[in-house]
Each structure stands twice: as C-alpha cells, then as structure tokens.
XYZ file of C-alpha atoms in Angstrom:
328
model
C -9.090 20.871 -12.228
C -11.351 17.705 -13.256
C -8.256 15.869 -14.358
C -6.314 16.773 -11.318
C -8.915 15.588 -9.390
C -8.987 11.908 -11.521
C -5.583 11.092 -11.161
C -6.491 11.801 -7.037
C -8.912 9.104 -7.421
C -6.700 6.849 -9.441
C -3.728 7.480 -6.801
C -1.985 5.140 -8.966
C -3.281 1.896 -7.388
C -2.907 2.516 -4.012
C -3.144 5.772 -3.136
C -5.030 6.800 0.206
C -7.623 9.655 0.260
C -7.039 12.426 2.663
C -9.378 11.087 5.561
C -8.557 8.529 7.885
C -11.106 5.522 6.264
C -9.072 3.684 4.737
C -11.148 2.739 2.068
C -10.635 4.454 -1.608
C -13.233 6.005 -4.032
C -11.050 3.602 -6.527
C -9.924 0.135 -6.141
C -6.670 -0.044 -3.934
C -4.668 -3.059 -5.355
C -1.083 -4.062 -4.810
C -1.159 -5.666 -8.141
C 0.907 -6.024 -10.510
C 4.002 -5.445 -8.425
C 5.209 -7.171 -5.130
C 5.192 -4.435 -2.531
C 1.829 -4.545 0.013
C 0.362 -0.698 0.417
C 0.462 0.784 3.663
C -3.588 1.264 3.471
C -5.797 -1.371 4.098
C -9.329 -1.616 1.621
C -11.689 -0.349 4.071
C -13.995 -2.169 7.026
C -16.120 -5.019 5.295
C -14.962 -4.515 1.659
C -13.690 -7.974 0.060
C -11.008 -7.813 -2.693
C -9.468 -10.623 -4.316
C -6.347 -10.169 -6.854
C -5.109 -13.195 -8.991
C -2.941 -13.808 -11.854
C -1.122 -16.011 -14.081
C 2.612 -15.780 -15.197
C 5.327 -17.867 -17.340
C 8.377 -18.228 -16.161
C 12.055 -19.195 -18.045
C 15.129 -19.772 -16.134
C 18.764 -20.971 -17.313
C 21.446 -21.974 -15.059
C 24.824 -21.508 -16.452
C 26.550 -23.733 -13.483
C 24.398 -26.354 -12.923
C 23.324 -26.421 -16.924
C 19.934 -26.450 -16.920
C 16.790 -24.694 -18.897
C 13.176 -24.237 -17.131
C 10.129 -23.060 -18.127
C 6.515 -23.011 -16.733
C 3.388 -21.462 -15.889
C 2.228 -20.649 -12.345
C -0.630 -18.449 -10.810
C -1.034 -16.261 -7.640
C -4.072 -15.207 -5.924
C -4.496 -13.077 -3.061
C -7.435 -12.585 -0.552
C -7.783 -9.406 1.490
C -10.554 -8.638 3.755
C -11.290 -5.604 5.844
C -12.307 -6.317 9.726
C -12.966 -4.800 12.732
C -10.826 -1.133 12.575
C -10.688 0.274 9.247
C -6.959 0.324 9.945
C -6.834 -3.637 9.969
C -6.560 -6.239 7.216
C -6.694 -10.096 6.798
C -4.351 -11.618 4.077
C -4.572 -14.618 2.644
C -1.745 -15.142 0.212
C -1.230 -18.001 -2.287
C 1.201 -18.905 -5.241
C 1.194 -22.412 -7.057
C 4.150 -22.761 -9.489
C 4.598 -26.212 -12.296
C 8.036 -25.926 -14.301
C 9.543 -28.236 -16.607
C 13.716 -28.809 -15.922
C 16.047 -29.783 -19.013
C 19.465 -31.015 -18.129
C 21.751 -33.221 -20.578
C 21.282 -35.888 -18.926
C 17.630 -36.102 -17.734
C 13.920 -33.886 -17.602
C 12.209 -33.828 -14.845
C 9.161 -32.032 -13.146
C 8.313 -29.788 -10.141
C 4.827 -28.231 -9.451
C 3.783 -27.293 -5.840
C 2.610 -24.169 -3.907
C 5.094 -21.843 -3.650
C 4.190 -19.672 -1.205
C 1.324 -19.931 1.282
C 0.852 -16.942 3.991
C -1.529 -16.033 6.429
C -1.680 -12.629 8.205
C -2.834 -9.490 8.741
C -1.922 -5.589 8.234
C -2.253 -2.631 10.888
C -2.032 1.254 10.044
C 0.039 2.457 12.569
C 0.489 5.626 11.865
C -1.388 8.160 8.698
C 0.548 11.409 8.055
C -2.802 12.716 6.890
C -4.613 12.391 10.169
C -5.448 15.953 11.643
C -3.790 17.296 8.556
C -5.167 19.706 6.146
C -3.017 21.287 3.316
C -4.142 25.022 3.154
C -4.906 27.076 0.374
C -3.041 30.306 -0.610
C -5.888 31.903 -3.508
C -3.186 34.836 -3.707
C -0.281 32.534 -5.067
C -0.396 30.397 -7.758
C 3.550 29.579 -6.862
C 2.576 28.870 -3.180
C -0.083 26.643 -4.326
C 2.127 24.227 -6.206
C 5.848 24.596 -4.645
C 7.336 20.940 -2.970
C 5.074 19.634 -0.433
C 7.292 18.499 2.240
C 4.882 17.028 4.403
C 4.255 14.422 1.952
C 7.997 13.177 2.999
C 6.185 11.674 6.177
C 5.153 8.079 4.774
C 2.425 6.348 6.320
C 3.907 3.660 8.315
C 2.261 -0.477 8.720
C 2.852 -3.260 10.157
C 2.372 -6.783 8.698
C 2.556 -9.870 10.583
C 1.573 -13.564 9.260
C 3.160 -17.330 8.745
C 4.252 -19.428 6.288
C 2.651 -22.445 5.894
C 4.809 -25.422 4.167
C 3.697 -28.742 3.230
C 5.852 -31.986 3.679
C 8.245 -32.787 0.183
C 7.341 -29.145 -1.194
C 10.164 -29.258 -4.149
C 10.385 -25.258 -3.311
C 11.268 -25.483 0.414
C 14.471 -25.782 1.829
C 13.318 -28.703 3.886
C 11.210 -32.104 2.974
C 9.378 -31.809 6.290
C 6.086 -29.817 6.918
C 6.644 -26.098 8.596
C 5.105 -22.833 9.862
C 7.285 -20.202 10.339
C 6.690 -16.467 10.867
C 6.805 -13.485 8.412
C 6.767 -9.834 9.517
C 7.454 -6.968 7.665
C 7.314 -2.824 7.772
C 5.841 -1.182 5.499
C 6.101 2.610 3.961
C 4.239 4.645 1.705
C 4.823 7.909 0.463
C 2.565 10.003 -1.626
C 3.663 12.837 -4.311
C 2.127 14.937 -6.760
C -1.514 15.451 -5.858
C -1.742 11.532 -5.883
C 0.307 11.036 -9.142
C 3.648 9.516 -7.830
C 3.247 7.159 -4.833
C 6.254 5.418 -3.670
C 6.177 2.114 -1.448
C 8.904 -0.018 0.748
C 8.557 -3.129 2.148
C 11.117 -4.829 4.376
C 10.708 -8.183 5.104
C 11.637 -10.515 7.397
C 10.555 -14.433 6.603
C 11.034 -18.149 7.753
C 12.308 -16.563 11.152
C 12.503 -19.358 13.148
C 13.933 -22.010 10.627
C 17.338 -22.816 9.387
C 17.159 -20.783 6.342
C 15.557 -17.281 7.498
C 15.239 -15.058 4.157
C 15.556 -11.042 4.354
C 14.425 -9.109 1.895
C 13.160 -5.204 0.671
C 10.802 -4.207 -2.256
C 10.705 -0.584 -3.677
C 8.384 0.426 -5.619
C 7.366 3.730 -7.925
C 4.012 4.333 -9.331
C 2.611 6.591 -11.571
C -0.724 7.964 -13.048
C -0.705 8.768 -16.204
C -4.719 9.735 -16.426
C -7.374 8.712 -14.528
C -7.464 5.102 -16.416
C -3.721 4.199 -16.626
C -1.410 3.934 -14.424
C 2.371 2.506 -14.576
C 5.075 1.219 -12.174
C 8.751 0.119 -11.614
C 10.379 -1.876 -9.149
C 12.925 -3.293 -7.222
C 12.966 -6.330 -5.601
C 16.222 -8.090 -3.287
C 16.611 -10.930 -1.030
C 19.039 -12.943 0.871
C 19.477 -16.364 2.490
C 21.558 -19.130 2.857
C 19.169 -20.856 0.639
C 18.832 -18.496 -2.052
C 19.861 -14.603 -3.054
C 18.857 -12.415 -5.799
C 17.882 -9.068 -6.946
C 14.980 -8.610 -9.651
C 13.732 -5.406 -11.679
C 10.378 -5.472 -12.169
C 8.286 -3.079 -14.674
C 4.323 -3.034 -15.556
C 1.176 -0.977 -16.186
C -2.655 -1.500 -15.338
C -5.930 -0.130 -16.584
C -8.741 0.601 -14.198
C -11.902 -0.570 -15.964
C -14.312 0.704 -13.656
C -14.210 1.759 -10.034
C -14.062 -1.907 -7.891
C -11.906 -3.638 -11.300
C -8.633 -3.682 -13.059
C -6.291 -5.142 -15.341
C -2.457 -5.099 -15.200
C 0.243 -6.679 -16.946
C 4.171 -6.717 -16.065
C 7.572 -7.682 -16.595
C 10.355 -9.002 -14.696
C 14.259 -10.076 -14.889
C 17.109 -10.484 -12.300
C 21.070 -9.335 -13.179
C 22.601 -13.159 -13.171
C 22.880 -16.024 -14.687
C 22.715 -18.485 -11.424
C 20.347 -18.658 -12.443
C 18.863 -16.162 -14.757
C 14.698 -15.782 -15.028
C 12.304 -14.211 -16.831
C 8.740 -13.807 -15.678
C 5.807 -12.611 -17.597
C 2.437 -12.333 -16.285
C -0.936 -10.604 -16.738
C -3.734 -10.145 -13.524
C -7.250 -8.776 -12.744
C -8.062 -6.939 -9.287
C -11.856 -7.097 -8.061
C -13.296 -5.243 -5.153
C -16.867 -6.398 -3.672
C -17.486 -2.938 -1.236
C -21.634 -2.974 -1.044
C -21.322 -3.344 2.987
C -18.882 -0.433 3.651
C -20.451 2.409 5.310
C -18.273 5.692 4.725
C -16.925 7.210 7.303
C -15.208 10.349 6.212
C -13.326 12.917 8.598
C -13.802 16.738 8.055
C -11.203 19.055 9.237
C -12.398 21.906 10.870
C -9.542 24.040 12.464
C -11.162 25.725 15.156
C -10.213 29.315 16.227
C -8.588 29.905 19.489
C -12.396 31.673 20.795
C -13.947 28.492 20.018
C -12.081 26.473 21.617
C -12.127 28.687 24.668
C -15.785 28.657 24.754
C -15.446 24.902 24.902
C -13.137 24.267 27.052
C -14.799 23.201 30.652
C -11.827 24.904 32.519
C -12.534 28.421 31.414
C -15.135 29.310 34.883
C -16.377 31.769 32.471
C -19.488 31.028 30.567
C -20.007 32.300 26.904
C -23.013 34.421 28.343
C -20.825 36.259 30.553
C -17.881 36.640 28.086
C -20.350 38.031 25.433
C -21.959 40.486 28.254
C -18.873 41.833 29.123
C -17.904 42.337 25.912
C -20.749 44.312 24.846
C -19.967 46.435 28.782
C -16.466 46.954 26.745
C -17.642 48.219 23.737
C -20.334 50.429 25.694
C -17.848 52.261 27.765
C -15.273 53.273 24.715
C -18.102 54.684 22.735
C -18.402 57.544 25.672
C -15.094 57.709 26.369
C-alpha cells in the first residue's frame, strides 16, 4: 500500500492529486521532455526549470556538420486562480557550421515566449472513485474514467529580435502562440500521458504547426522515465523527433533529469543531448484541499430551502409513523 501510495505522489512528474488545487505534494515539472502539463504548480508557488544540451547536426544536401551547446530555462509562476499560470520561456543556442568551403558561427536566442496556462476543465472535480472491500477484481479492473483527460489552454507570444540567425526574418517580431493541451492519467498515478498541439508565429509569413506526445512512467517513488514524440510543419522548416529520458526526484520541491533525442532524416539529421534540474520555492502556498462528501438523498432534502417542510416536522411525523404501526 505505502509504495502504491509513492508512486501517487511521484505521478511521474506531473501528475495531479485528486483535489482541485492544483498544486502537488511533489514537484510538478515538464522537464525533461517538451510537452507543458495540463496542471498548473499551485497559487504563489515559484518554479524555475533550466538545462543545458549539445547539439550535432549534418546536412547531407547542403554538406555541412554543426555542433554546439545551448541552454533553456523556464519560469513558471502561480497567480491569482490556482487554475492559472505565468510562463516565461527562454532558449539561447551557439553552434559552430563546417562547410568545404568556409566555418562560420551562429549563437542567438532561440526561442523567447511569454504566456500563460488556464485549467479548463479537471475530470477529477466532484469525482470520487469508490471502493468495493468485497472485490479485490473490482478494485483493480480498467478505470475508464481516467480516459477523460484534463483539458488547458495556453496562450502567449513570441518575441524575436532584429538579425536573429534562427528566425525566418532579419526584422524584429511578436507573433502569437496558442496551444491545447491534454493530460491523461493511468495506473494509480504510474502512467500519465500528455498532448500538446500547437499553433505558433500565427500572424507571420511562416506560421509553424506542431503536436508533442508524451508517455511517462514511475518506476518507484524516486525514478521516473519518459518517451516522446515530437512533429512540426512550416514552410520554413519540418521535422519529426523521438525523444527518450529519465529523472530522479531528490527531494520533494527538486529534481534531476537527463534525455535523449534524434529525428528520422538526414536534411538535416540532429542529435541532442542534455541534462536539467527542476526547483520549486512553495513556502507561500496555503493548501486548499477539496473533500468529497456524497451526500444522501435525506440530507440533501433537509437542505434544500424548497422542501416547506422543516426537519422538526419531518422527524415528528416520523416518530407519529412509527407510533401508530406498533398498535396496529
């Protein structure tokens, strides 16, 4: 029972308890793969995740070789509704090009976004999975209300400075990014299963559409592991990566991950490699768990102001009742 009740905690990284604060008994990070959870980290809790990755690519058409280092670091901050999140997202990228005719440089950020996340809807609210202490079979058959994902919106902007070497255009920009975002949990909180689809640089010449899937698991309450699949398409650029990794949870509000990730072409083909650390600062959040109480049908009609008749009266003629058939 205690380890069930670990990997719960764990819930792989992002995992959401079954009450409707968002925030987790464990650290809820999206690292070390590329999907954003559907559950934001709680009112007033500050989490920051960063990293730092190498990167080789080889072009077979246009003949080149790259390598380089780069670095990503993401702010989140709960405000105002425990169903709403800031994001602050930023990724700064320096790579070395070999042709055969020249080498040449190109280091600049390679992705800086703004926005914010909103729970829209929680298949767990004013849900309570009951109990069968007759059936050990009923207790652990398919759960098909964990089919419902929790559903989020996201909703930001790019932000693009002038002669950025990874934008499709030398001039300055800010364009829109939106995306819908699913999350699924299985297994008593040991297989959670995440979709993003994305659409970014709406408004400019080169709009980019993209999904990210992504399947976690707990191993034990410590380790947890994940695969992935990322696509996207635009005029500018189109690929589709696989993406594999683990991460260790060193205590409650820190972890470690590492991961691993490739495309399926040579136009060109890349290899990334990172590691990544996840830290939670939660000392201002004020819990604010939900019970379920399922009320029976002569509570609620004691409560509800429409009945005329008070609970004095129905208990007094209830006792008349019981008076009568005892001399009948």
């Amino acid at each position: 029972m205690l380890k069930i009740k670990n990997l719960f905690l764990t819930a792989l990284f992002f995992a959401p308890q079954l009450f409707f604060a968002q925030y987790t008994d464990v650290i809820n990070s999206n690292r070390p793969g590329e999907t954003m959870s559907a559950y934001a980290v709680g009112k007033s809790v500050i989490q920051a995740e960063a990293g730092i990755y190498g990167i080789r690519e080889k072009h077979d058409l246009l003949n080149y070789d790259a390598t380089g280092l780069g670095t990503d670091l993401t702010f989140r901050y709960g405000a105002f509704l425990e169903k709403l999140e800031f994001i602050l997202d930023l990724q700064y990228q320096m790579e070395n090009f070999d042709t055969p005719y020249t080498t040449y440089k190109k280091n600049n950020f390679r992705q800086t976004v703004l926005g914010a996340k909103y729970l829209i809807y929680d298949p767990f609210k004013n849900y309570e999975k009951t109990k069968n202490i007759y059936s050990y079979k009923a207790n652990h058959r398919f759960d098909w209300h964990s089919l419902i994902p929790a559903v989020s919106v996201f909703a930001g902007a790019n932000f693009v400075g002038a002669d950025n070497p990874y934008s499709f255009s030398p001039q300055s920009s800010i364009s829109p990014k939106v995306a819908l975002i699913t999350q699924n949990l299985f297994g008593d909180g040991r297989w959670v299963f995440v979709t993003n689809i994305i659409a970014d640089y709406i408004t400019t010449d080169y709009p980019s559409y993209a999904y990210v899937l992504t399947l976690t698991h707990g191993f034990n309450s410590k380790w947890s592991g994940f695969i992935e699949n990322q696509g996207f398409k635009s005029d500018f650029y189109s690929d589709v990566i696989g993406r594999g990794g683990a991460a260790y949870l060193i205590n409650s509000n820190l972890q470690v991950d590492a991961s691993i990730s490739t495309n399926f072409k040579n136009t060109p083909s890349i290899l990334y490699g990172g590691v990544g650390v996840s830290w939670r600062y939660d000392a201002s959040y004020k819990e604010k768990q939900m019970e379920f109480k399922r009320e029976s049908r002569k509570t609620k009609k004691e409560k509800d102001p429409k009945d005329k008749k008070s609970k004095k009266e129905t208990d007094y003629q209830e006792q008349e009742r019981k008076r009568k058939s005892k001399y009948e």
